[in-house]
XYZ file of N, CA and C in Angstrom:
573
model
N 99.309 154.300 84.526
C 98.935 155.167 85.665
C 99.719 154.585 87.026
N 100.095 153.886 87.190
C 100.950 153.474 88.369
C 102.307 152.097 87.633
N 102.812 152.806 86.817
C 103.758 151.745 86.067
C 104.636 150.633 87.225
N 104.971 151.607 88.718
C 105.651 150.850 89.442
C 104.778 149.747 90.229
N 103.406 149.295 89.654
C 102.668 148.435 90.300
C 103.154 146.917 89.711
N 103.964 146.735 88.674
C 104.411 145.549 87.973
C 105.795 145.405 88.510
N 106.410 146.021 88.969
C 107.687 146.262 89.678
C 108.349 145.425 90.623
N 109.262 145.245 91.063
C 109.578 144.442 92.311
C 109.753 145.620 93.422
N 109.815 146.865 92.935
C 109.855 147.842 94.093
C 108.478 147.740 94.792
N 107.619 147.727 93.728
C 105.915 147.574 94.527
C 105.724 146.336 95.431
N 106.234 145.417 95.360
C 106.117 143.960 95.620
C 106.943 144.106 97.052
N 107.981 144.296 96.741
C 108.560 144.924 98.315
C 108.603 145.658 99.567
N 107.613 147.014 98.678
C 107.291 148.096 99.626
C 105.853 147.512 100.191
N 105.201 147.104 99.322
C 103.667 146.911 99.938
C 102.955 145.878 100.450
N 103.923 144.219 100.009
C 103.317 143.063 100.299
C 104.362 142.242 100.973
N 104.233 141.323 101.362
C 105.323 140.478 101.949
C 105.641 139.462 100.483
N 106.793 139.342 100.276
C 107.433 138.058 99.208
C 106.440 136.643 99.197
N 105.685 136.789 100.386
C 104.891 135.119 99.944
C 103.451 135.793 99.637
N 103.114 136.865 99.238
C 101.974 137.037 99.208
C 101.810 137.173 97.438
N 100.418 137.064 97.106
C 99.832 137.630 95.763
C 99.374 138.115 95.455
N 99.706 139.574 96.120
C 98.508 141.140 96.232
C 99.246 141.293 95.137
N 100.261 141.585 94.232
C 100.960 142.117 93.104
C 100.393 141.823 92.284
N 100.347 140.366 92.369
C 99.580 139.362 90.765
C 98.259 139.324 90.714
N 97.817 139.406 92.144
C 96.253 139.589 92.019
C 95.832 140.787 91.916
N 96.401 141.904 91.730
C 95.949 143.317 91.603
C 96.471 143.571 89.921
N 97.296 142.879 89.784
C 97.340 142.985 88.064
C 96.483 142.721 87.127
N 96.063 140.981 87.730
C 95.257 140.516 87.280
C 93.501 141.401 87.269
N 93.236 141.396 88.774
C 91.980 142.472 88.628
C 91.851 143.836 87.524
N 92.713 144.321 87.792
C 92.914 145.501 86.758
C 92.729 145.194 85.495
N 93.318 144.220 85.022
C 93.268 143.582 83.428
C 91.957 143.382 83.387
N 91.169 143.008 84.087
C 89.807 141.993 83.698
C 88.682 143.348 83.852
N 89.043 144.157 84.151
C 87.963 145.062 84.775
C 87.429 146.060 83.283
N 86.019 146.434 83.473
C 85.955 146.646 82.330
C 86.176 148.328 82.091
N 85.807 148.811 80.873
C 86.154 150.186 80.696
C 85.789 150.980 81.531
N 84.632 150.944 82.064
C 84.013 152.255 82.965
C 84.588 152.170 84.495
N 84.727 151.283 84.763
C 85.757 150.351 86.267
C 86.953 150.953 86.087
N 87.488 150.861 85.164
C 89.262 151.203 85.104
C 89.196 152.418 85.340
N 88.036 153.159 84.177
C 88.478 154.839 84.375
C 87.677 154.877 86.313
N 87.299 154.620 86.918
C 86.795 155.006 88.151
C 88.112 154.517 88.901
N 88.958 153.902 88.671
C 90.470 153.628 89.329
C 90.979 154.346 88.982
N 91.099 154.750 87.485
C 92.059 156.163 87.257
C 91.715 157.458 87.794
N 90.296 157.935 88.359
C 89.868 158.882 88.320
C 90.384 158.791 89.922
N 89.870 157.831 91.049
C 90.356 158.018 91.931
C 91.672 157.492 92.690
N 92.675 156.729 91.874
C 93.879 157.004 92.014
C 94.415 156.402 93.019
N 93.629 155.129 93.678
C 94.089 154.967 95.292
C 95.470 154.821 95.719
N 95.548 155.262 96.854
C 96.877 154.804 97.444
C 97.696 153.788 97.546
N 98.982 153.725 96.774
C 99.535 152.069 96.308
C 98.596 150.853 97.341
N 99.172 151.527 99.102
C 98.969 150.269 99.894
C 97.224 149.773 99.607
N 96.654 150.473 99.261
C 95.073 150.396 98.845
C 94.523 149.652 97.522
N 95.662 150.098 96.694
C 95.326 149.194 95.502
C 94.304 147.478 95.227
N 95.137 146.958 95.869
C 94.382 145.739 96.005
C 92.888 145.323 96.540
N 93.064 146.318 97.387
C 91.654 146.287 98.158
C 90.521 146.833 97.526
N 90.881 148.012 96.758
C 89.945 148.843 96.131
C 89.446 148.261 94.659
N 90.571 147.546 93.856
C 90.128 146.729 93.013
C 89.351 145.780 93.367
N 89.657 145.172 94.700
C 88.312 143.677 95.004
C 86.879 144.664 94.739
N 86.678 145.804 95.313
C 85.670 145.990 94.940
C 85.170 146.646 93.628
N 86.096 147.101 92.760
C 85.486 147.538 91.422
C 85.032 145.891 90.948
N 85.806 144.980 90.777
C 85.803 143.980 90.532
C 84.445 143.138 90.955
N 84.059 143.691 92.367
C 83.118 142.978 92.827
C 81.543 143.438 92.213
N 81.701 145.148 91.813
C 80.482 145.552 91.166
C 80.576 145.119 89.739
N 81.128 144.538 88.840
C 81.384 144.345 87.854
C 79.965 143.043 87.664
N 79.166 142.726 86.736
C 78.374 141.729 86.710
C 79.025 140.701 85.354
N 78.915 139.488 85.796
C 79.613 138.334 85.101
C 78.733 137.237 84.999
N 78.424 136.579 83.941
C 77.490 135.145 83.809
C 78.189 133.962 84.880
N 77.353 133.266 85.458
C 77.728 132.488 85.947
C 78.887 131.300 85.514
N 79.700 131.229 86.022
C 80.451 130.045 85.984
C 80.498 128.723 86.787
N 80.326 127.496 86.294
C 80.488 126.442 86.797
C 81.252 125.596 86.295
N 82.946 125.468 87.483
C 83.868 124.871 87.260
C 83.927 123.415 87.039
N 84.679 123.085 85.897
C 84.815 121.979 85.526
C 85.284 120.973 86.517
N 85.549 120.479 87.948
C 86.016 120.087 88.826
C 85.819 118.327 88.964
N 86.542 117.512 88.523
C 85.598 116.092 88.557
C 85.368 115.925 90.100
N 84.501 115.195 90.346
C 83.831 114.726 91.632
C 85.181 113.813 92.271
N 86.105 113.351 91.479
C 86.951 112.767 92.806
C 87.867 114.017 93.303
N 87.617 114.789 92.554
C 88.651 116.013 93.385
C 87.878 116.750 94.417
N 86.569 117.141 94.303
C 85.560 117.548 95.301
C 85.593 116.561 96.047
N 85.506 115.418 95.812
C 85.437 114.408 97.096
C 86.550 114.293 97.770
N 87.829 114.210 97.571
C 88.672 114.239 97.977
C 89.156 115.181 99.204
N 88.215 116.682 98.737
C 88.727 117.947 99.449
C 87.536 118.170 100.205
N 86.109 117.615 100.448
C 85.062 118.071 101.180
C 84.774 117.338 102.125
N 85.009 117.806 103.205
C 85.204 116.831 104.031
C 84.952 118.124 105.937
N 85.085 116.772 106.964
C 84.708 117.711 108.401
C 86.194 117.612 109.056
N 86.432 118.463 109.597
C 88.036 118.501 110.341
C 87.853 119.505 111.420
N 87.909 118.707 112.628
C 87.392 119.046 113.753
C 86.224 119.715 113.980
N 85.638 120.683 114.063
C 84.719 121.919 114.016
C 83.942 122.287 112.700
N 84.799 122.231 111.988
C 84.687 122.991 110.726
C 84.636 121.836 109.427
N 83.980 122.659 108.126
C 83.547 121.921 107.177
C 84.529 122.611 106.458
N 85.006 121.985 105.006
C 85.971 121.886 104.545
C 85.085 122.145 103.045
N 85.261 123.075 102.221
C 84.100 123.322 100.922
C 85.131 123.768 99.945
N 84.804 122.739 98.320
C 85.403 123.200 97.128
C 84.259 124.150 97.096
N 85.143 125.389 96.173
C 84.000 126.524 95.331
C 84.079 126.123 94.330
N 82.759 126.035 93.779
C 82.718 125.363 92.407
C 81.989 125.797 91.660
N 81.754 127.244 91.676
C 80.898 128.104 90.757
C 81.599 129.725 91.307
N 81.385 130.562 90.218
C 82.182 131.497 90.201
C 81.093 132.571 91.168
N 80.000 131.781 91.412
C 78.972 132.943 92.278
C 79.191 132.940 93.770
N 79.969 131.513 94.059
C 80.637 131.051 95.453
C 81.701 132.018 95.692
N 82.608 132.469 94.748
C 84.265 132.841 94.630
C 83.694 134.170 94.836
N 82.665 135.340 94.553
C 82.020 136.081 94.982
C 81.669 136.027 96.182
N 80.834 135.845 96.761
C 80.478 135.293 98.135
C 81.197 135.280 99.142
N 82.302 134.634 98.379
C 83.381 134.113 99.476
C 84.172 135.665 99.848
N 84.504 136.116 98.686
C 85.558 136.834 98.421
C 84.956 138.726 99.328
N 83.784 138.384 99.351
C 82.860 139.907 100.237
C 82.563 139.459 101.678
N 82.466 138.160 101.989
C 82.530 138.043 103.247
C 84.009 137.659 104.036
N 85.045 137.079 102.918
C 86.621 137.277 103.474
C 87.103 138.777 103.448
N 86.694 139.545 102.650
C 87.312 140.136 102.135
C 88.429 140.297 101.735
N 88.300 139.469 100.539
C 89.639 139.336 100.040
C 89.453 139.006 98.201
N 90.050 138.580 97.287
C 89.707 139.034 96.417
C 89.649 137.835 95.758
N 88.886 136.919 95.951
C 88.732 135.793 95.690
C 87.984 135.281 94.316
N 87.514 136.517 93.840
C 86.766 136.559 92.384
C 88.125 136.947 91.690
N 88.905 137.165 91.570
C 90.127 137.533 90.752
C 90.395 136.243 90.174
N 90.464 134.737 90.721
C 90.598 133.345 90.573
C 89.357 133.080 89.234
N 88.227 133.806 89.012
C 87.373 133.392 88.178
C 87.909 132.789 86.715
N 89.009 132.910 86.257
C 89.350 132.471 85.182
C 90.446 131.281 85.349
N 90.970 131.128 86.721
C 92.096 130.304 87.266
C 91.655 128.596 87.681
N 90.210 128.738 87.989
C 89.994 127.833 88.547
C 90.288 126.354 87.721
N 90.634 125.409 88.247
C 90.148 124.178 87.751
C 90.876 122.700 88.709
N 91.110 121.565 88.061
C 91.062 120.650 88.734
C 92.205 120.596 89.468
N 93.276 121.113 88.911
C 94.566 121.475 89.828
C 94.782 122.815 90.448
N 94.084 123.774 90.516
C 93.812 124.887 91.001
C 92.640 124.984 91.553
N 92.166 125.052 93.140
C 91.183 125.205 93.566
C 91.196 126.262 94.770
N 89.837 126.781 95.304
C 89.816 127.177 96.103
C 88.975 126.638 97.165
N 89.673 126.033 98.416
C 88.866 125.510 99.380
C 88.315 126.608 100.513
N 87.152 126.513 101.353
C 87.101 127.683 102.191
C 86.875 126.299 103.853
N 87.142 126.945 104.695
C 87.066 126.456 105.799
C 85.552 127.167 106.748
N 84.964 126.492 107.128
C 83.489 127.064 107.828
C 83.625 126.620 109.202
N 83.098 127.630 109.968
C 82.465 127.560 111.204
C 81.179 126.494 111.348
N 80.944 126.307 112.374
C 79.683 125.170 112.538
C 78.423 126.207 111.749
N 78.666 127.606 112.022
C 77.080 128.224 111.537
C 77.486 128.472 109.726
N 78.277 127.610 109.356
C 78.939 127.837 107.755
C 79.271 128.854 106.876
N 79.546 130.015 108.103
C 80.596 130.941 107.680
C 81.967 130.755 107.575
N 82.553 131.131 106.328
C 83.734 131.118 105.909
C 84.866 131.832 107.095
N 85.894 130.905 107.418
C 86.628 131.367 108.438
C 87.822 131.804 108.141
N 88.220 130.857 107.053
C 89.660 131.016 106.279
C 89.340 130.351 104.999
N 90.353 130.394 103.973
C 90.373 129.974 102.397
C 92.029 129.655 102.358
N 91.674 128.689 101.323
C 93.017 128.056 101.236
C 92.741 127.863 99.389
N 94.260 128.264 98.766
C 94.751 128.474 97.417
C 95.280 127.073 97.168
N 95.189 126.429 96.628
C 95.256 124.866 96.497
C 95.753 124.668 94.876
N 96.890 124.388 94.745
C 97.616 124.300 93.143
C 98.376 123.150 93.263
N 98.418 122.128 92.254
C 99.389 121.291 92.335
C 99.436 120.561 93.277
N 98.209 119.795 94.202
C 98.252 119.128 95.478
C 99.597 120.156 96.280
N 99.366 121.055 96.390
C 100.096 121.811 97.587
C 99.330 123.418 97.965
N 99.399 123.343 98.966
C 98.612 125.045 99.793
C 99.234 125.633 99.549
N 99.181 126.728 98.771
C 100.105 128.147 98.251
C 99.111 129.201 99.157
N 98.422 129.052 99.368
C 97.856 130.365 100.316
C 97.249 130.217 101.519
N 96.723 130.643 102.494
C 95.975 130.040 103.478
C 95.999 131.372 104.512
N 94.465 131.730 104.405
C 94.198 132.895 104.595
C 93.138 133.156 105.761
N 92.922 133.902 106.251
C 91.663 134.312 107.420
C 91.511 135.389 106.493
N 90.058 135.729 107.598
C 89.428 137.276 107.017
C 90.225 138.598 107.061
N 90.587 139.362 105.488
C 91.125 140.533 105.809
C 92.508 139.737 105.063
N 92.899 138.672 104.604
C 94.039 138.123 104.234
C 95.136 138.047 105.322
N 94.583 137.895 106.558
C 95.565 137.316 107.427
C 95.791 136.114 107.288
N 97.326 135.680 107.943
C 97.730 134.323 107.934
C 97.112 133.443 108.352
N 96.500 132.000 108.304
C 95.943 131.368 109.116
C 97.204 131.566 110.372
N 98.148 131.073 109.840
C 99.081 130.895 111.090
C 99.014 131.713 112.736
N 98.011 132.769 112.212
C 97.990 133.992 113.460
C 96.546 133.340 114.181
N 95.591 132.551 114.153
C 94.743 131.723 114.500
C 95.130 130.197 114.846
N 95.762 130.015 116.305
C 95.879 128.292 116.548
C 95.210 127.508 116.291
N 94.271 127.613 116.886
C 92.480 126.696 116.427
C 92.618 126.502 114.838
N 92.442 127.525 113.976
C 92.194 127.407 112.423
C 93.679 126.802 111.892
N 94.842 126.913 112.506
C 95.986 126.706 111.883
C 95.910 125.166 112.238
N 95.956 124.439 113.301
C 95.534 123.073 113.444
C 94.285 122.424 112.673
N 93.520 123.293 112.266
C 92.407 122.831 111.609
C 92.928 122.267 109.972
N 93.676 123.249 109.571
C 94.202 123.466 107.998
C 95.141 122.225 108.316
N 96.045 122.263 109.125
C 97.353 121.143 109.368
C 96.365 119.756 109.200
N 95.131 119.331 110.331
C 95.048 118.420 109.639
C 94.059 117.827 108.653
N 93.820 118.969 108.026
C 92.932 119.035 106.205
C 94.222 118.527 105.706
N 95.252 119.489 105.549
C 96.401 118.576 104.494
C 97.158 117.278 105.151
N 96.752 116.762 106.235
C 97.622 115.926 106.382
C 96.612 114.646 105.996
N 94.762 114.912 105.799
C 94.263 113.924 105.581
C 94.025 114.121 103.837
N 94.087 114.942 103.855
C 94.104 115.124 101.874
C 96.147 114.701 101.388
N 96.902 114.518 102.162
C 98.183 114.230 101.718
C 98.644 115.794 100.689
N 98.238 117.018 101.229
C 98.809 117.912 100.681
C 100.077 118.192 101.169
N 100.845 119.051 100.159
C 102.177 119.658 100.772
C 101.740 121.031 101.171
N 102.464 121.981 102.457
C 102.317 122.918 102.605
C 103.373 123.869 101.958
N 103.112 124.585 101.224
C 104.077 125.299 100.303
C 103.812 127.061 100.584
N 103.314 127.247 101.721
C 103.453 128.738 102.314
C 103.775 128.887 103.668
N 104.203 130.061 103.856
C 104.074 130.600 105.106
C 103.060 130.925 105.990
N 101.852 131.015 105.390
C 100.820 131.185 105.928
C 100.475 130.636 107.064
N 100.811 129.183 107.022
C 100.793 127.863 108.068
C 101.585 128.252 108.949
N 101.453 127.565 110.119
C 102.220 127.463 111.083
C 102.818 125.936 111.441
N 104.069 124.947 110.755
C 104.058 123.570 110.746
C 104.838 123.852 111.722
N 105.729 124.673 112.455
C 106.681 124.345 113.501
C 105.947 124.098 114.702
N 104.637 124.811 115.170
C 104.104 124.760 116.571
C 103.308 123.167 116.906
N 102.977 122.784 115.425
C 102.594 121.383 115.498
C 103.896 120.677 116.116
N 104.893 120.517 115.181
C 106.126 119.605 115.251
C 106.276 119.958 116.621
N 106.218 120.878 117.557
C 107.360 121.311 118.825
C 106.001 120.486 119.839
N 104.805 120.706 119.325
C 103.485 120.102 120.152
C 103.941 118.442 120.294
N 103.797 118.098 119.370
C 104.002 116.739 119.358
C 105.263 115.913 120.023
N 106.846 116.804 120.092
C 107.513 116.585 120.642
C 107.407 116.330 122.272
N 106.796 117.879 122.578
C 106.208 117.952 124.074
C 105.649 116.916 124.634
N 104.549 116.250 123.933
C 103.864 115.322 124.163
C 104.364 113.672 124.390
N 105.360 113.822 123.445
C 106.024 112.410 124.090
C 106.769 112.381 124.901
């Protein structure tokens, strides 16, 4: 259908180099049931909307509930309050689906990837609504997104909360989704 979806040209043209859109799109397409693959083929969405359209199709599919085998010590390490936000580990597939719908992202594409070393953690506001989502892999934050996959660094307060969380949990920041320079500058200016 779109042979270019798996080429570097797709990645360079439609996503930034730090994003996982191409990988997530491929995974979502591969996981589609035949009827939803046919809908995709019939619609032939524009290249720049493939990821979002696949999210919609994936959310329409029915899956049995999965409760991820995440050890309690891992959950306890990451579930906490930071500033005015609560950090919560997504422990069930239904939570991935709900978060994907609320955040307008592809959380559900992580259905078969969640384990003790690869987690999704949400940051909620004081009403419990997700405002940011983190992908944590091997003790590093590899993605940090706001609603509609905007980078956390686009919101100064949430960025500070995520930096506070990373410091408390001793996570490495391995993404340009988080602005670590602003905080360093603020600390230098305060001294």
